[in-house]
Amino acid sequence: MRRLPILPTLLVALAVATMIGLGVWQLRRAAWKEGVLAGLERAAAAPPLTIDDGRLPADLAFRRARLRLLCPERGYDARAGRDAQGRSGWVWRAACRTGGGENVTAVLGWTTEASYSGRWRAPRDTLATGTLLPADGATRARFYLDRPPAGLAPASPPSVDSVPNNHRGYAGQWFFFAAAAAVIFMLALRRRGVVR
């Protein structure tokens, strides 16, 4: 019987240990992500937060809110998007500010048309109701209106279900890779007559 090759054995052992470590790390990330998703679900189920002339909260993902907005009557932009029933079309948005001066993109609503001639001005004496999501860049948040202006239907609302949690699947892949590497190495050793 031949001797066990030291360097290849060490390399395979290191690779298998690394893959197992990555699998365990992904399991920990899955537990963390499940906690994050539970917090988002609690935020989505909470009663609407009234933000009159104050500042937006630090944690605003999926938070229902009543918000005072200062928006232009025109100058909307459109992006490809879906309505609440999942149909493709155009989602119309306006660059607005809160009473506290923070930039917010108001997601006004959806239409099949690439042009929208309507006007909407957030009423100064009432609060618009909708769902907040964080945004990137200079805009602090996106605000999906519950009631779109005339001529628009509700845009597809944000959902906690759209936030992925693939960490358990990734963990399974790393454990599979570790097992496959170990089996292939054992078969190679057997073929060379190192093990029986």
PDB file of C-alpha atoms in Angstrom:
ATOM      1  CA  MET A   1       0.000   0.000   0.000  1.00  0.00           C
ATOM      2  CA  ARG A   2       1.312   3.442  -0.972  1.00  0.00           C
ATOM      3  CA  ARG A   3       1.928   6.300   1.428  1.00  0.00           C
ATOM      4  CA  LEU A   4      -0.624   9.089   1.823  1.00  0.00           C
ATOM      5  CA  PRO A   5       0.457  12.152  -0.227  1.00  0.00           C
ATOM      6  CA  ILE A   6       0.945  14.901   2.344  1.00  0.00           C
ATOM      7  CA  LEU A   7       0.595  18.105   0.311  1.00  0.00           C
ATOM      8  CA  PRO A   8      -2.522  17.079  -1.678  1.00  0.00           C
ATOM      9  CA  THR A   9      -4.133  15.754   1.512  1.00  0.00           C
ATOM     10  CA  LEU A  10      -3.468  19.023   3.332  1.00  0.00           C
ATOM     11  CA  LEU A  11      -4.825  21.065   0.420  1.00  0.00           C
ATOM     12  CA  VAL A  12      -8.009  18.992   0.175  1.00  0.00           C
ATOM     13  CA  ALA A  13      -8.469  19.043   3.960  1.00  0.00           C
ATOM     14  CA  LEU A  14      -8.067  22.828   3.964  1.00  0.00           C
ATOM     15  CA  ALA A  15     -10.540  23.201   1.075  1.00  0.00           C
ATOM     16  CA  VAL A  16     -13.108  20.926   2.756  1.00  0.00           C
ATOM     17  CA  ALA A  17     -12.737  22.758   6.084  1.00  0.00           C
ATOM     18  CA  THR A  18     -13.138  26.120   4.315  1.00  0.00           C
ATOM     19  CA  MET A  19     -16.294  24.961   2.518  1.00  0.00           C
ATOM     20  CA  ILE A  20     -17.780  23.611   5.747  1.00  0.00           C
ATOM     21  CA  GLY A  21     -16.938  26.921   7.438  1.00  0.00           C
ATOM     22  CA  LEU A  22     -18.693  28.827   4.639  1.00  0.00           C
ATOM     23  CA  GLY A  23     -21.738  26.568   5.033  1.00  0.00           C
ATOM     24  CA  VAL A  24     -21.881  27.246   8.784  1.00  0.00           C
ATOM     25  CA  TRP A  25     -21.485  30.989   8.108  1.00  0.00           C
ATOM     26  CA  GLN A  26     -24.427  30.864   5.671  1.00  0.00           C
ATOM     27  CA  LEU A  27     -26.564  29.107   8.310  1.00  0.00           C
ATOM     28  CA  ARG A  28     -25.760  31.928  10.746  1.00  0.00           C
ATOM     29  CA  ARG A  29     -26.631  34.488   8.051  1.00  0.00           C
ATOM     30  CA  ALA A  30     -29.947  32.676   7.493  1.00  0.00           C
ATOM     31  CA  ALA A  31     -30.823  32.999  11.180  1.00  0.00           C
ATOM     32  CA  TRP A  32     -29.853  36.694  11.101  1.00  0.00           C
ATOM     33  CA  LYS A  33     -31.920  37.283   7.930  1.00  0.00           C
ATOM     34  CA  GLU A  34     -34.948  35.561   9.464  1.00  0.00           C
ATOM     35  CA  GLY A  35     -34.735  38.018  12.368  1.00  0.00           C
ATOM     36  CA  VAL A  36     -34.521  40.943   9.926  1.00  0.00           C
ATOM     37  CA  LEU A  37     -37.540  39.652   7.982  1.00  0.00           C
ATOM     38  CA  ALA A  38     -39.541  39.222  11.194  1.00  0.00           C
ATOM     39  CA  GLY A  39     -38.772  42.869  12.062  1.00  0.00           C
ATOM     40  CA  LEU A  40     -39.888  43.983   8.598  1.00  0.00           C
ATOM     41  CA  GLU A  41     -43.136  42.022   8.961  1.00  0.00           C
ATOM     42  CA  ARG A  42     -43.789  43.694  12.332  1.00  0.00           C
ATOM     43  CA  ALA A  43     -43.151  47.117  10.751  1.00  0.00           C
ATOM     44  CA  ALA A  44     -45.534  46.347   7.865  1.00  0.00           C
ATOM     45  CA  ALA A  45     -48.264  45.209  10.293  1.00  0.00           C
ATOM     46  CA  ALA A  46     -47.883  48.170  12.669  1.00  0.00           C
ATOM     47  CA  PRO A  47     -50.434  50.998  12.605  1.00  0.00           C
ATOM     48  CA  PRO A  48     -49.476  53.872  10.283  1.00  0.00           C
ATOM     49  CA  LEU A  49     -46.956  56.281  11.761  1.00  0.00           C
ATOM     50  CA  THR A  50     -48.048  59.919  11.480  1.00  0.00           C
ATOM     51  CA  ILE A  51     -45.234  62.164  10.237  1.00  0.00           C
ATOM     52  CA  ASP A  52     -46.666  65.658  10.059  1.00  0.00           C
ATOM     53  CA  ASP A  53     -43.804  68.158   9.861  1.00  0.00           C
ATOM     54  CA  GLY A  54     -41.158  66.016  11.530  1.00  0.00           C
ATOM     55  CA  ARG A  55     -38.317  63.874  10.222  1.00  0.00           C
ATOM     56  CA  LEU A  56     -38.542  60.369   8.808  1.00  0.00           C
ATOM     57  CA  PRO A  57     -37.637  57.568  11.219  1.00  0.00           C
ATOM     58  CA  ALA A  58     -34.235  55.887  10.926  1.00  0.00           C
ATOM     59  CA  ASP A  59     -35.807  52.455  10.378  1.00  0.00           C
ATOM     60  CA  LEU A  60     -38.416  52.987   7.695  1.00  0.00           C
ATOM     61  CA  ALA A  61     -38.421  49.815   5.583  1.00  0.00           C
ATOM     62  CA  PHE A  62     -42.004  48.686   4.892  1.00  0.00           C
ATOM     63  CA  ARG A  63     -43.307  51.166   7.472  1.00  0.00           C
ATOM     64  CA  ARG A  64     -46.873  52.301   6.945  1.00  0.00           C
ATOM     65  CA  ALA A  65     -47.110  56.065   7.361  1.00  0.00           C
ATOM     66  CA  ARG A  66     -49.279  59.149   7.032  1.00  0.00           C
ATOM     67  CA  LEU A  67     -47.001  61.765   5.586  1.00  0.00           C
ATOM     68  CA  ARG A  68     -47.226  65.448   4.680  1.00  0.00           C
ATOM     69  CA  LEU A  69     -45.574  65.898   1.283  1.00  0.00           C
ATOM     70  CA  LEU A  70     -44.572  68.998  -0.685  1.00  0.00           C
ATOM     71  CA  CYS A  71     -44.603  67.992  -4.360  1.00  0.00           C
ATOM     72  CA  PRO A  72     -44.589  69.726  -7.733  1.00  0.00           C
ATOM     73  CA  GLU A  73     -47.809  69.706  -9.733  1.00  0.00           C
ATOM     74  CA  ARG A  74     -45.911  68.520 -12.809  1.00  0.00           C
ATOM     75  CA  GLY A  75     -42.541  67.050 -13.713  1.00  0.00           C
ATOM     76  CA  TYR A  76     -43.299  63.426 -12.930  1.00  0.00           C
ATOM     77  CA  ASP A  77     -41.149  60.648 -14.287  1.00  0.00           C
ATOM     78  CA  ALA A  78     -42.155  57.132 -15.265  1.00  0.00           C
ATOM     79  CA  ARG A  79     -40.408  53.813 -14.970  1.00  0.00           C
ATOM     80  CA  ALA A  80     -41.433  50.397 -16.182  1.00  0.00           C
ATOM     81  CA  GLY A  81     -43.353  48.683 -13.414  1.00  0.00           C
ATOM     82  CA  ARG A  82     -46.400  46.700 -12.397  1.00  0.00           C
ATOM     83  CA  ASP A  83     -49.763  47.440 -10.902  1.00  0.00           C
ATOM     84  CA  ALA A  84     -51.298  45.743  -7.851  1.00  0.00           C
ATOM     85  CA  GLN A  85     -52.593  42.910 -10.107  1.00  0.00           C
ATOM     86  CA  GLY A  86     -49.132  42.304 -11.620  1.00  0.00           C
ATOM     87  CA  ARG A  87     -49.795  43.829 -15.063  1.00  0.00           C
ATOM     88  CA  SER A  88     -46.886  45.530 -16.848  1.00  0.00           C
ATOM     89  CA  GLY A  89     -47.006  49.247 -17.569  1.00  0.00           C
ATOM     90  CA  TRP A  90     -45.600  52.511 -16.224  1.00  0.00           C
ATOM     91  CA  VAL A  91     -45.176  53.601 -12.603  1.00  0.00           C
ATOM     92  CA  TRP A  92     -45.357  57.386 -12.200  1.00  0.00           C
ATOM     93  CA  ARG A  93     -43.261  59.121  -9.548  1.00  0.00           C
ATOM     94  CA  ALA A  94     -42.770  62.641  -8.232  1.00  0.00           C
ATOM     95  CA  ALA A  95     -39.769  64.181  -6.449  1.00  0.00           C
ATOM     96  CA  CYS A  96     -41.183  65.547  -3.183  1.00  0.00           C
ATOM     97  CA  ARG A  97     -40.066  66.728   0.231  1.00  0.00           C
ATOM     98  CA  THR A  98     -41.429  66.064   3.673  1.00  0.00           C
ATOM     99  CA  GLY A  99     -42.466  68.870   5.979  1.00  0.00           C
ATOM    100  CA  GLY A 100     -39.101  68.276   7.677  1.00  0.00           C
ATOM    101  CA  GLY A 101     -37.235  68.918   4.398  1.00  0.00           C
ATOM    102  CA  GLU A 102     -36.202  65.369   3.531  1.00  0.00           C
ATOM    103  CA  ASN A 103     -36.283  64.253  -0.112  1.00  0.00           C
ATOM    104  CA  VAL A 104     -38.866  61.567  -0.866  1.00  0.00           C
ATOM    105  CA  THR A 105     -39.830  59.927  -4.138  1.00  0.00           C
ATOM    106  CA  ALA A 106     -43.629  59.642  -4.099  1.00  0.00           C
ATOM    107  CA  VAL A 107     -44.728  56.615  -6.116  1.00  0.00           C
ATOM    108  CA  LEU A 108     -48.011  58.033  -7.380  1.00  0.00           C
ATOM    109  CA  GLY A 109     -49.481  55.107  -9.290  1.00  0.00           C
ATOM    110  CA  TRP A 110     -49.524  52.996 -12.430  1.00  0.00           C
ATOM    111  CA  THR A 111     -50.892  53.211 -15.954  1.00  0.00           C
ATOM    112  CA  THR A 112     -50.525  51.393 -19.265  1.00  0.00           C
ATOM    113  CA  GLU A 113     -49.691  54.699 -20.956  1.00  0.00           C
ATOM    114  CA  ALA A 114     -46.164  56.062 -21.297  1.00  0.00           C
ATOM    115  CA  SER A 115     -47.578  59.570 -20.838  1.00  0.00           C
ATOM    116  CA  TYR A 116     -49.656  61.003 -18.027  1.00  0.00           C
ATOM    117  CA  SER A 117     -51.306  64.394 -18.326  1.00  0.00           C
ATOM    118  CA  GLY A 118     -52.859  64.477 -14.875  1.00  0.00           C
ATOM    119  CA  ARG A 119     -51.872  66.772 -12.066  1.00  0.00           C
ATOM    120  CA  TRP A 120     -51.354  65.895  -8.458  1.00  0.00           C
ATOM    121  CA  ARG A 121     -50.417  68.076  -5.598  1.00  0.00           C
ATOM    122  CA  ALA A 122     -50.209  66.577  -2.156  1.00  0.00           C
ATOM    123  CA  PRO A 123     -52.881  68.369  -0.144  1.00  0.00           C
ATOM    124  CA  ARG A 124     -51.265  70.712   2.350  1.00  0.00           C
ATOM    125  CA  ASP A 125     -54.071  70.311   4.853  1.00  0.00           C
ATOM    126  CA  THR A 126     -54.115  66.475   4.850  1.00  0.00           C
ATOM    127  CA  LEU A 127     -51.646  63.632   5.114  1.00  0.00           C
ATOM    128  CA  ALA A 128     -51.085  61.080   2.341  1.00  0.00           C
ATOM    129  CA  THR A 129     -51.142  57.446   3.466  1.00  0.00           C
ATOM    130  CA  GLY A 130     -48.833  54.799   2.077  1.00  0.00           C
ATOM    131  CA  THR A 131     -45.783  52.592   2.616  1.00  0.00           C
ATOM    132  CA  LEU A 132     -42.187  53.779   3.066  1.00  0.00           C
ATOM    133  CA  LEU A 133     -39.091  52.083   1.718  1.00  0.00           C
ATOM    134  CA  PRO A 134     -35.463  53.244   1.927  1.00  0.00           C
ATOM    135  CA  ALA A 135     -33.975  54.744  -1.238  1.00  0.00           C
ATOM    136  CA  ASP A 136     -30.462  55.278  -2.541  1.00  0.00           C
ATOM    137  CA  GLY A 137     -28.611  58.501  -3.220  1.00  0.00           C
ATOM    138  CA  ALA A 138     -30.012  61.922  -2.395  1.00  0.00           C
ATOM    139  CA  THR A 139     -33.533  60.590  -1.881  1.00  0.00           C
ATOM    140  CA  ARG A 140     -34.196  59.469   1.680  1.00  0.00           C
ATOM    141  CA  ALA A 141     -37.185  57.239   0.929  1.00  0.00           C
ATOM    142  CA  ARG A 142     -39.737  56.004  -1.563  1.00  0.00           C
ATOM    143  CA  PHE A 143     -43.352  56.470  -0.531  1.00  0.00           C
ATOM    144  CA  TYR A 144     -45.981  54.265  -2.239  1.00  0.00           C
ATOM    145  CA  LEU A 145     -49.339  56.054  -2.116  1.00  0.00           C
ATOM    146  CA  ASP A 146     -52.367  53.996  -1.093  1.00  0.00           C
ATOM    147  CA  ARG A 147     -54.672  56.223  -3.150  1.00  0.00           C
ATOM    148  CA  PRO A 148     -53.251  57.318  -6.495  1.00  0.00           C
ATOM    149  CA  PRO A 149     -54.386  60.522  -8.213  1.00  0.00           C
ATOM    150  CA  ALA A 150     -57.093  60.445 -10.897  1.00  0.00           C
ATOM    151  CA  GLY A 151     -56.044  58.555 -14.013  1.00  0.00           C
ATOM    152  CA  LEU A 152     -53.675  56.204 -12.196  1.00  0.00           C
ATOM    153  CA  ALA A 153     -54.213  52.808 -10.588  1.00  0.00           C
ATOM    154  CA  PRO A 154     -52.301  51.651  -7.504  1.00  0.00           C
ATOM    155  CA  ALA A 155     -48.729  50.577  -8.270  1.00  0.00           C
ATOM    156  CA  SER A 156     -47.570  47.186  -7.076  1.00  0.00           C
ATOM    157  CA  PRO A 157     -47.039  47.742  -3.361  1.00  0.00           C
ATOM    158  CA  PRO A 158     -43.793  46.736  -1.701  1.00  0.00           C
ATOM    159  CA  SER A 159     -43.892  43.378   0.048  1.00  0.00           C
ATOM    160  CA  VAL A 160     -41.684  41.764   2.669  1.00  0.00           C
ATOM    161  CA  ASP A 161     -42.080  38.554   0.631  1.00  0.00           C
ATOM    162  CA  SER A 162     -39.941  40.158  -2.097  1.00  0.00           C
ATOM    163  CA  VAL A 163     -36.897  40.273   0.220  1.00  0.00           C
ATOM    164  CA  PRO A 164     -34.839  37.122  -0.520  1.00  0.00           C
ATOM    165  CA  ASN A 165     -33.434  34.765   2.079  1.00  0.00           C
ATOM    166  CA  ASN A 166     -31.343  32.220   0.150  1.00  0.00           C
ATOM    167  CA  HIS A 167     -28.791  31.555   2.865  1.00  0.00           C
ATOM    168  CA  ARG A 168     -29.943  28.022   3.732  1.00  0.00           C
ATOM    169  CA  GLY A 169     -29.684  27.061   0.061  1.00  0.00           C
ATOM    170  CA  TYR A 170     -26.185  28.536  -0.108  1.00  0.00           C
ATOM    171  CA  ALA A 171     -25.243  26.584   3.030  1.00  0.00           C
ATOM    172  CA  GLY A 172     -26.476  23.364   1.415  1.00  0.00           C
ATOM    173  CA  GLN A 173     -24.362  24.098  -1.659  1.00  0.00           C
ATOM    174  CA  TRP A 174     -21.210  24.616   0.413  1.00  0.00           C
ATOM    175  CA  PHE A 175     -21.816  21.386   2.381  1.00  0.00           C
ATOM    176  CA  PHE A 176     -22.403  19.524  -0.902  1.00  0.00           C
ATOM    177  CA  PHE A 177     -19.169  20.919  -2.372  1.00  0.00           C
ATOM    178  CA  ALA A 178     -17.267  19.838   0.753  1.00  0.00           C
ATOM    179  CA  ALA A 179     -18.708  16.315   0.594  1.00  0.00           C
ATOM    180  CA  ALA A 180     -18.040  16.061  -3.161  1.00  0.00           C
ATOM    181  CA  ALA A 181     -14.417  17.173  -2.720  1.00  0.00           C
ATOM    182  CA  ALA A 182     -13.871  14.621   0.048  1.00  0.00           C
ATOM    183  CA  VAL A 183     -15.455  11.783  -1.969  1.00  0.00           C
ATOM    184  CA  ILE A 184     -13.488  12.633  -5.125  1.00  0.00           C
ATOM    185  CA  PHE A 185     -10.235  12.755  -3.147  1.00  0.00           C
ATOM    186  CA  MET A 186     -10.990   9.392  -1.487  1.00  0.00           C
ATOM    187  CA  LEU A 187     -11.744   7.841  -4.895  1.00  0.00           C
ATOM    188  CA  ALA A 188      -8.451   9.229  -6.243  1.00  0.00           C
ATOM    189  CA  LEU A 189      -6.573   7.760  -3.270  1.00  0.00           C
ATOM    190  CA  ARG A 190      -8.272   4.412  -3.783  1.00  0.00           C
ATOM    191  CA  ARG A 191      -7.409   4.377  -7.477  1.00  0.00           C
ATOM    192  CA  ARG A 192      -3.748   4.982  -6.660  1.00  0.00           C
ATOM    193  CA  GLY A 193      -3.803   2.218  -4.085  1.00  0.00           C
ATOM    194  CA  VAL A 194      -3.340   4.458  -1.067  1.00  0.00           C
ATOM    195  CA  VAL A 195      -6.588   3.310   0.601  1.00  0.00           C
ATOM    196  CA  ARG A 196      -8.852   0.307   0.093  1.00  0.00           C
TER     197      ARG A 196
END
